[in-house]
PDB file of C-alpha atoms in Angstrom:
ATOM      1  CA  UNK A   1       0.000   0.000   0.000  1.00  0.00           C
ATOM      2  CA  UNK A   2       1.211   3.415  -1.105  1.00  0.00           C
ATOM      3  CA  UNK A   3       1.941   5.878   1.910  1.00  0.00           C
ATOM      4  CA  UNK A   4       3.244   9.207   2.190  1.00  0.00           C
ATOM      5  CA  UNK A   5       3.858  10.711   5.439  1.00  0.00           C
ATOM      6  CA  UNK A   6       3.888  14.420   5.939  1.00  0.00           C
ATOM      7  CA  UNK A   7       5.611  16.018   9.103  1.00  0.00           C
ATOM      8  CA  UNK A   8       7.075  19.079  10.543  1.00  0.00           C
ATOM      9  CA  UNK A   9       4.400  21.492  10.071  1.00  0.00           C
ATOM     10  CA  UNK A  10       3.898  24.056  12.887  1.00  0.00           C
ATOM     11  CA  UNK A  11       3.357  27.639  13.852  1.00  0.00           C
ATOM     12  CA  UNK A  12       6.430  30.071  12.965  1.00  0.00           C
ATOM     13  CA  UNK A  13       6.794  33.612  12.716  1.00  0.00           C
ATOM     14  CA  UNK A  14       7.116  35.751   9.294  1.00  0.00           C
ATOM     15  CA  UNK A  15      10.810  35.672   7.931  1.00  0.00           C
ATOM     16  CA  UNK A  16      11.450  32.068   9.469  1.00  0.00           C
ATOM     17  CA  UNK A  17      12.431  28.323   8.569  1.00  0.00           C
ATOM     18  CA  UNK A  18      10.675  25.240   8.475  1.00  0.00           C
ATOM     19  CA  UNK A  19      11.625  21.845   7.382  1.00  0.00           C
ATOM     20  CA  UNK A  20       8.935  19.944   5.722  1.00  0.00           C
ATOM     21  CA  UNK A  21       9.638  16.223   5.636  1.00  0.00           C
ATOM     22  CA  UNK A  22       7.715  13.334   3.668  1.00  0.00           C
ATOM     23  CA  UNK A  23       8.269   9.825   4.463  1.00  0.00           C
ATOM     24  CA  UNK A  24       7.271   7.086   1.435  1.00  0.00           C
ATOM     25  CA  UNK A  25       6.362   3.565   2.004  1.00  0.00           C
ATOM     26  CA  UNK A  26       4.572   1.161  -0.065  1.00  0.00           C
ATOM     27  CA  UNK A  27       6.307   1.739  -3.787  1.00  0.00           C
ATOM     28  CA  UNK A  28       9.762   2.278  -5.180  1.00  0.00           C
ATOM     29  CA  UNK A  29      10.565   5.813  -4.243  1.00  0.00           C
ATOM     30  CA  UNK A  30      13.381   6.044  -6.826  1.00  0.00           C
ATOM     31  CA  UNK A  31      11.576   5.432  -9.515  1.00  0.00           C
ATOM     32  CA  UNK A  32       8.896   8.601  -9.061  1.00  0.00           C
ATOM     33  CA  UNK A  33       9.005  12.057  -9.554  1.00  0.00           C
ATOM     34  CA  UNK A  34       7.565  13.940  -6.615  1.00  0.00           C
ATOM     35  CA  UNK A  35       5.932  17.115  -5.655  1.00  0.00           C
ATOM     36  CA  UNK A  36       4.479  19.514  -2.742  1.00  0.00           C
ATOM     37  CA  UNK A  37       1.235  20.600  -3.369  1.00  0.00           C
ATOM     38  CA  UNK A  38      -0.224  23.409  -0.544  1.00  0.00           C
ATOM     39  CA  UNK A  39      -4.239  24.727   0.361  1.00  0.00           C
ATOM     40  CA  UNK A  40      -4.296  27.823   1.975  1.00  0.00           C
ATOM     41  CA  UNK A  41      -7.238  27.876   4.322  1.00  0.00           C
ATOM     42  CA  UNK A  42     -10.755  27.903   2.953  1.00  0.00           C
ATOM     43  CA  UNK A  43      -8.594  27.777  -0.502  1.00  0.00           C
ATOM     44  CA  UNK A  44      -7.931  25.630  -3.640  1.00  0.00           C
ATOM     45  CA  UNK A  45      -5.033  23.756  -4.210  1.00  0.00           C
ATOM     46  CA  UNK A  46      -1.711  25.258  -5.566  1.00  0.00           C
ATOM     47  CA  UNK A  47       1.526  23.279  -7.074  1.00  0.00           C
ATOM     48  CA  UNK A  48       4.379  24.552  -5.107  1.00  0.00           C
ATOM     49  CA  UNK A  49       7.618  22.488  -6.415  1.00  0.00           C
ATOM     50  CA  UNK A  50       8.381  19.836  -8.456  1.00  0.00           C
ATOM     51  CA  UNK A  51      11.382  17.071  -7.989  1.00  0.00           C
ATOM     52  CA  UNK A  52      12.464  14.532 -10.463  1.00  0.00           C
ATOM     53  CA  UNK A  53      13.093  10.997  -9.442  1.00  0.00           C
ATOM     54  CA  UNK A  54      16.877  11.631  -9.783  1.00  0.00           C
ATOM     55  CA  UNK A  55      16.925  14.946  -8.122  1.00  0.00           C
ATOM     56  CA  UNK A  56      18.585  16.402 -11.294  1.00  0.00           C
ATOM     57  CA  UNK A  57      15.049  18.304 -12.145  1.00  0.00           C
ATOM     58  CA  UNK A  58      13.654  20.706 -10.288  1.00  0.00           C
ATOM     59  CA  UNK A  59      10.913  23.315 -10.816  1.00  0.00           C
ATOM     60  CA  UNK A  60       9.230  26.240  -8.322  1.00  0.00           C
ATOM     61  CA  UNK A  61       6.236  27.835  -8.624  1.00  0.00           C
ATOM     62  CA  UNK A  62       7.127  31.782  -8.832  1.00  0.00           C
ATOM     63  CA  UNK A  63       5.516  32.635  -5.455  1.00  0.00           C
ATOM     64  CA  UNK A  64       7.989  30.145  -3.399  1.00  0.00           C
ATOM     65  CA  UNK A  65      11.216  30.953  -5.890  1.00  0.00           C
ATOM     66  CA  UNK A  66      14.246  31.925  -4.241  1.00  0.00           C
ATOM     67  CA  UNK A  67      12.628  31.120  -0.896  1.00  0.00           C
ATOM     68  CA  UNK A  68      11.967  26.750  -0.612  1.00  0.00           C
ATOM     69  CA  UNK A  69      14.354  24.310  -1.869  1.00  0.00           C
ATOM     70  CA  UNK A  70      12.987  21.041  -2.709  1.00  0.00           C
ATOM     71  CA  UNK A  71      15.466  17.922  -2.181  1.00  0.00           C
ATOM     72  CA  UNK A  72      14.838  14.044  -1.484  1.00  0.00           C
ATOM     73  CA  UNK A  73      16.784  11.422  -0.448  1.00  0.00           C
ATOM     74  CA  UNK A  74      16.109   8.313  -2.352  1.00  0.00           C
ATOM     75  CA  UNK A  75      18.359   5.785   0.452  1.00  0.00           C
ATOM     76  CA  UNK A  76      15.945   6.685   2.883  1.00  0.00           C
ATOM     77  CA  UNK A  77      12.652   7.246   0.865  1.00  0.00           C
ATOM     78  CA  UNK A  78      12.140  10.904   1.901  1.00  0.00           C
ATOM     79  CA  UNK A  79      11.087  14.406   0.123  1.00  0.00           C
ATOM     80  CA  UNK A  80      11.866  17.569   2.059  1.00  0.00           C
ATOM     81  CA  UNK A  81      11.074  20.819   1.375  1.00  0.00           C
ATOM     82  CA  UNK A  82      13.514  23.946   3.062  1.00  0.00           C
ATOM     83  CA  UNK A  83      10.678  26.647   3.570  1.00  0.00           C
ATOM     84  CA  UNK A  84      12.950  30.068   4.129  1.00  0.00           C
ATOM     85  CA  UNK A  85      11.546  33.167   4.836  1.00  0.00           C
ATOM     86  CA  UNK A  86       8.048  32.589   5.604  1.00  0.00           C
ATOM     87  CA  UNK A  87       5.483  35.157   5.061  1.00  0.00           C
ATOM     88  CA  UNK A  88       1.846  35.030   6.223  1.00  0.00           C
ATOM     89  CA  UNK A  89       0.606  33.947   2.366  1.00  0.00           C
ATOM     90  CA  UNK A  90       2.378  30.850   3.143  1.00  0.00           C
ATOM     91  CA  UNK A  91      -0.131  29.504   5.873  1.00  0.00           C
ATOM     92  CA  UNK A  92      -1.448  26.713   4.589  1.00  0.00           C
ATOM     93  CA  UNK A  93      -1.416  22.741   4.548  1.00  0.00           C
ATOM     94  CA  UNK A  94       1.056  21.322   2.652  1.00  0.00           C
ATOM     95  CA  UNK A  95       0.563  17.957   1.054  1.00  0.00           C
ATOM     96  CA  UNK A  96       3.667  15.645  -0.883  1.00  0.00           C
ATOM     97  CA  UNK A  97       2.233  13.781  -3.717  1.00  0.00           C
ATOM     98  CA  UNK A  98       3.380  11.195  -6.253  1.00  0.00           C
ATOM     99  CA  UNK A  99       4.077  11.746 -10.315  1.00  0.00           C
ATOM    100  CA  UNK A 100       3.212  15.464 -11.801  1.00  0.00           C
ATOM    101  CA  UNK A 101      -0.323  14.856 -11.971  1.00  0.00           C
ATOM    102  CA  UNK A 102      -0.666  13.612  -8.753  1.00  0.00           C
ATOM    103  CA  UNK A 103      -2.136  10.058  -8.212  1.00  0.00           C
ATOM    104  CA  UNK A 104      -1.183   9.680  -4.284  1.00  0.00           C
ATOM    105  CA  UNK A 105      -1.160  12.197  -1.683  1.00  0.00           C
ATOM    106  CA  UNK A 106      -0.235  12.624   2.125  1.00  0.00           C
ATOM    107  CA  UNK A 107      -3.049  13.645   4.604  1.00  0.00           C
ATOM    108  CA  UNK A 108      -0.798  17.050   4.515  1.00  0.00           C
ATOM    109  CA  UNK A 109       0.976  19.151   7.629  1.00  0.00           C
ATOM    110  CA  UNK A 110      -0.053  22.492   8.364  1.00  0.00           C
ATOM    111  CA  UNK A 111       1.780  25.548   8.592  1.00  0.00           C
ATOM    112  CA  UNK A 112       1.097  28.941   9.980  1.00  0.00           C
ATOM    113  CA  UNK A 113       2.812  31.643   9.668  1.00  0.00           C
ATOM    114  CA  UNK A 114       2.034  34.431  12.023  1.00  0.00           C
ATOM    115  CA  UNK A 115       3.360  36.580  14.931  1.00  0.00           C
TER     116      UNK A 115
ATOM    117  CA  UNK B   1       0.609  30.020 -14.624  1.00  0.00           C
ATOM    118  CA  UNK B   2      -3.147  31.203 -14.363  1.00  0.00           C
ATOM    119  CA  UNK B   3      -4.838  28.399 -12.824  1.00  0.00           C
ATOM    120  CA  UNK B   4      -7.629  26.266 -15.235  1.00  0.00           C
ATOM    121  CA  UNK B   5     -11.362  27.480 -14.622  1.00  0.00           C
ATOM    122  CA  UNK B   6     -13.611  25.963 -13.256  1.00  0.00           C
ATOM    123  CA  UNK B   7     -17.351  26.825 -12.090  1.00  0.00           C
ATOM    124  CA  UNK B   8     -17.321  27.595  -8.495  1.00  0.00           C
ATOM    125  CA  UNK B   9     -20.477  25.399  -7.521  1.00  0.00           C
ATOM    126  CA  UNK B  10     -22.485  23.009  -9.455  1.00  0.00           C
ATOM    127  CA  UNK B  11     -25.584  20.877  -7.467  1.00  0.00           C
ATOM    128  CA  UNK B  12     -27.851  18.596  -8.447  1.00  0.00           C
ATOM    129  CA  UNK B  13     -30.775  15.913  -6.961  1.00  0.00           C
ATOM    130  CA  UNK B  14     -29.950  12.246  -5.771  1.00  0.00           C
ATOM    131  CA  UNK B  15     -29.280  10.055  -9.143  1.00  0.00           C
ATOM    132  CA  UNK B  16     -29.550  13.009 -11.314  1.00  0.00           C
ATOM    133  CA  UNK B  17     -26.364  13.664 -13.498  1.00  0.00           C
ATOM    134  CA  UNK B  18     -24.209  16.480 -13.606  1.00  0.00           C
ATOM    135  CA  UNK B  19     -20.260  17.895 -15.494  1.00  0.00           C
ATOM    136  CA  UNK B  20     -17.676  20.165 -14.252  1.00  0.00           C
ATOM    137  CA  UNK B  21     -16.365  21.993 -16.913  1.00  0.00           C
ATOM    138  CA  UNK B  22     -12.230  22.734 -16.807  1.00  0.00           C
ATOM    139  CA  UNK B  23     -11.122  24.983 -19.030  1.00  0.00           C
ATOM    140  CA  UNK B  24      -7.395  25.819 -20.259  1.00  0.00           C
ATOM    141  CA  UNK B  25      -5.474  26.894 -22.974  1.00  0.00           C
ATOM    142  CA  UNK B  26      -3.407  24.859 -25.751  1.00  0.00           C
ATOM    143  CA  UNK B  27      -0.129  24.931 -23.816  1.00  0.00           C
ATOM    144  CA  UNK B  28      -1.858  22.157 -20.788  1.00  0.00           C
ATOM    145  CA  UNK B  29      -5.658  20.906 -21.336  1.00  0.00           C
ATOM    146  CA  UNK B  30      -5.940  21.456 -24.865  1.00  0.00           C
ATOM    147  CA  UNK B  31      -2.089  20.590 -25.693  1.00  0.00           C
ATOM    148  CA  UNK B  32      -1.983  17.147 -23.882  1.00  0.00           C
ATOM    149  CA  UNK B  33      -4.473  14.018 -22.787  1.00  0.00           C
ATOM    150  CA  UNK B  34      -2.722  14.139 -19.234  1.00  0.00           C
ATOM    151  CA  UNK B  35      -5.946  15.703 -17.553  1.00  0.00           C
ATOM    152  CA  UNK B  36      -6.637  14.874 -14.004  1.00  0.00           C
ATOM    153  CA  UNK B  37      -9.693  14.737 -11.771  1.00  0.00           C
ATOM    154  CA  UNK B  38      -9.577  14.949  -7.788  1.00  0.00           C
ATOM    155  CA  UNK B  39     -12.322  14.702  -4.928  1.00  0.00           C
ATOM    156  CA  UNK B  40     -11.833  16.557  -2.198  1.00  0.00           C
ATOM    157  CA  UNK B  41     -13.824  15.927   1.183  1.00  0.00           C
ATOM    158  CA  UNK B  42     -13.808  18.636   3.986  1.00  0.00           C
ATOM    159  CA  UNK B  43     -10.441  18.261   6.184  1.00  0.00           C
ATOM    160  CA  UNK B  44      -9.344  15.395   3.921  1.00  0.00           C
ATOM    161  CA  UNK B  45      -6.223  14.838   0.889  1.00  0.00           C
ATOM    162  CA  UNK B  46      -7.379  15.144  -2.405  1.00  0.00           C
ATOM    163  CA  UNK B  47      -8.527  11.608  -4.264  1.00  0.00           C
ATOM    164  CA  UNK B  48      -7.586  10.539  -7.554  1.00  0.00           C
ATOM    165  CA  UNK B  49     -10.804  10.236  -9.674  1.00  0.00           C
ATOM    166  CA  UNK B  50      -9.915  10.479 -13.105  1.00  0.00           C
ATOM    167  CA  UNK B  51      -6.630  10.438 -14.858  1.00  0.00           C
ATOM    168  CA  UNK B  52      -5.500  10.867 -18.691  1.00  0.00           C
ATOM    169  CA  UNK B  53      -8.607  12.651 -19.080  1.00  0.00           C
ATOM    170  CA  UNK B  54     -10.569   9.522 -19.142  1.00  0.00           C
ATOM    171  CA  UNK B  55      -9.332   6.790 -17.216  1.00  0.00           C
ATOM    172  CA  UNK B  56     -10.455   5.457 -13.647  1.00  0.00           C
ATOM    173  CA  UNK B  57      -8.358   4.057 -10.855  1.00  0.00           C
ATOM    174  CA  UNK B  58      -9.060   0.655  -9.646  1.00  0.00           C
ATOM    175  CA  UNK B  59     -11.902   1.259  -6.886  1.00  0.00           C
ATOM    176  CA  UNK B  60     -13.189   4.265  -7.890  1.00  0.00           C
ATOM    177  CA  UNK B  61     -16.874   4.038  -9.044  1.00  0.00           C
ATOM    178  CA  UNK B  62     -17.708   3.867 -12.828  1.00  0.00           C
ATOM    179  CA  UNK B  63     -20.374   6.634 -11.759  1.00  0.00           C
ATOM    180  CA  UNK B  64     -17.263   9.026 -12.874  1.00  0.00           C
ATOM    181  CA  UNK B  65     -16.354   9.674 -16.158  1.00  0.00           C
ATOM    182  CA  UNK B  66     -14.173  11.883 -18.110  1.00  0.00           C
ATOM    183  CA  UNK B  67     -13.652  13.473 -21.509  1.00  0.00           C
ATOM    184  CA  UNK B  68     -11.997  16.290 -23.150  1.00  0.00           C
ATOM    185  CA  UNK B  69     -12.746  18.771 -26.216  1.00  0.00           C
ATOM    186  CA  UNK B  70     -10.363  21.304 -27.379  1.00  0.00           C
ATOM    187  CA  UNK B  71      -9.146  23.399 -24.396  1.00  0.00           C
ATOM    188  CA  UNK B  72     -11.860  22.326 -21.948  1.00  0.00           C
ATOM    189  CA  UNK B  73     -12.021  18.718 -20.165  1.00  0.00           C
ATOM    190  CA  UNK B  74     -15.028  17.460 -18.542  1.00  0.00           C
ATOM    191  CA  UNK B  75     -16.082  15.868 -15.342  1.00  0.00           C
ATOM    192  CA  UNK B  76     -19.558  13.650 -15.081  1.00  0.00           C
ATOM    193  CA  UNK B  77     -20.851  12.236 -12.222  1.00  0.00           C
ATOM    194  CA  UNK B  78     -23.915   9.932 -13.075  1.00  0.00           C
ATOM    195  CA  UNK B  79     -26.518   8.620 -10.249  1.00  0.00           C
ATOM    196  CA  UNK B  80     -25.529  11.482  -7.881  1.00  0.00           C
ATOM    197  CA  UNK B  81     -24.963  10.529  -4.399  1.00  0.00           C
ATOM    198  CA  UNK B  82     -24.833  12.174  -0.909  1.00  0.00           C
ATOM    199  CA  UNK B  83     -21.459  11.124  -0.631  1.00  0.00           C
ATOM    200  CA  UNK B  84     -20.817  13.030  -3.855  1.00  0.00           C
ATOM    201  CA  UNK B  85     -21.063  16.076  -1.995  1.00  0.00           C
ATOM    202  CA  UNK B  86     -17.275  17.588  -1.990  1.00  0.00           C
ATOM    203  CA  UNK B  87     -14.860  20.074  -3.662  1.00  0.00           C
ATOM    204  CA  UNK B  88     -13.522  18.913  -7.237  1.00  0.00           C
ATOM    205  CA  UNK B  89     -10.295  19.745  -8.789  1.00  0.00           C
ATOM    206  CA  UNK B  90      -8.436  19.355 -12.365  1.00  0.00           C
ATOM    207  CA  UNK B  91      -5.199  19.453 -13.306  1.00  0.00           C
ATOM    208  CA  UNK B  92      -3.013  19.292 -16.425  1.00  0.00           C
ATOM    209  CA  UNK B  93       0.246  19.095 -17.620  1.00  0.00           C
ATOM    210  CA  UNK B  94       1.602  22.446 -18.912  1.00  0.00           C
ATOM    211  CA  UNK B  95       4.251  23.264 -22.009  1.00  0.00           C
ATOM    212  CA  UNK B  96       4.898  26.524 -19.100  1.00  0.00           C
ATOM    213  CA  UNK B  97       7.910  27.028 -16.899  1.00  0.00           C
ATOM    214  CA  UNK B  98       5.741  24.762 -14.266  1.00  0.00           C
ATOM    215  CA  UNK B  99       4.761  20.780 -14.911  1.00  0.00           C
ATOM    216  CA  UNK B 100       1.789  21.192 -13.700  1.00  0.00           C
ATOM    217  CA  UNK B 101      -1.306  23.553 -12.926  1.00  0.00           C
ATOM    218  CA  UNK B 102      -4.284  22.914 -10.991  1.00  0.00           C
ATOM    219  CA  UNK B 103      -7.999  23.935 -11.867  1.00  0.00           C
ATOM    220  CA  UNK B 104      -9.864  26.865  -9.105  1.00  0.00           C
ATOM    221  CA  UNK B 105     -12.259  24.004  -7.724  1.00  0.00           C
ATOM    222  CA  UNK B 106     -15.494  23.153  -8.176  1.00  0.00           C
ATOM    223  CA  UNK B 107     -17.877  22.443  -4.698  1.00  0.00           C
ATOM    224  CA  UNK B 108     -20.533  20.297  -5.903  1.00  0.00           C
ATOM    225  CA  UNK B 109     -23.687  19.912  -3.465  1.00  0.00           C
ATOM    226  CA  UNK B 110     -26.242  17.430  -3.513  1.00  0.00           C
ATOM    227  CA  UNK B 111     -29.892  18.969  -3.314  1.00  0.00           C
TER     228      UNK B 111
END
């Protein structure tokens, strides 16, 4: 059975760092591309980044450029995602999900971003 | 990337029929057959429904069907049920500087 595993949401203060992580079970994690997917509250859903299943491709969405780095570590079946500073617009839950088009998703972390 | 449109609300009566219309451009719904269909329950992850613009998962109820016509793709749900009632998104591939794009969301309600 396909899992993903979403931790290390939480409440942090505009211009911090979080640490998403998303642990994979139940398929070969090497062999799919990945992505983070967030839904702002009372919102749709937005594509936020991208991975390949190398790591050698990469892609942002232009309101998170500059600011989260996406990364995964295929020896240990895990997708991260380095949130830098945070700004209120960033509260939301954030969800890892399998291939581009999604086909499997995490039950999501939240993260809010206020003072 | 402007996000695909979709109509904010569509309802209908137990068993009737209804379609969510998602509508793009030719650079992602009219440009590929990678179209995608998710259900959405209140405090829930998304669920695949539909993918390549037509196909069903294994376990997902025949009751959903998809198709596509130019720019737009289409969701049906036949024999509406209560447990129907939920938000509804597409998504497509894109030729943009993002893979993907994601449609505004459709909450469909069950009269």
């Amino acid at each position: 059975e396909v899992q993903l595993v979403e931790s290390g949401g939480g409440l942090v203060q505009p211009g911090g760092s979080l640490r998403l992580s998303c642990a994979a079970s139940g398929f070969t994690f090497s062999s799919y591309e990945m992505n983070w997917v967030r839904q702002a509250p009372g919102k749709g859903l937005e594509w936020v980044s991208y991975i390949s299943s190398s790591g050698s491709t990469i892609y942002y969405a232009d309101s998170v450029k500059g600011r989260f780095t996406i990364s995964r570590d295929n020896a240990k079946n895990s997708l991260y995602l380095q949130m830098n500073s945070l700004r209120a617009e960033d509260t939301a839950v954030y969800y890892c999900a399998r291939r581009v088009l999604p086909d499997y998703w995490g039950q999501g972390t939240l993260v809010t971003v206020s003072s | 990337q402007s996000a695909l449109t979709q109509p904010a609300s569509v309802s209908g009566s137990p068993g009737q029929s209804i379609t969510i219309s998602c509508t793009g451009t030719s650079s992602d719904v009219g440009g590929y057959n990678y179209v995608s269909w998710y259900q959405q329950h209140p405090g829930k992850a998304p669920k695949l429904m539909i993918y390549e613009v037509s196909n069903r998962p294994s376990g997902v109820s025949n009751r959903f069907s998809g198709s596509k016509s130019g720019n737009t793709a289409s969701l049906t749900i036949s024999g509406l049920q209560a447990e129907d009632e939920a938000d509804y998104y597409c998504s497509s591939y894109t030729s943009s500087s993002t893979p993907c794009v994601f449609g505004t969301g459709t909450k469909v309600t069950v009269l």
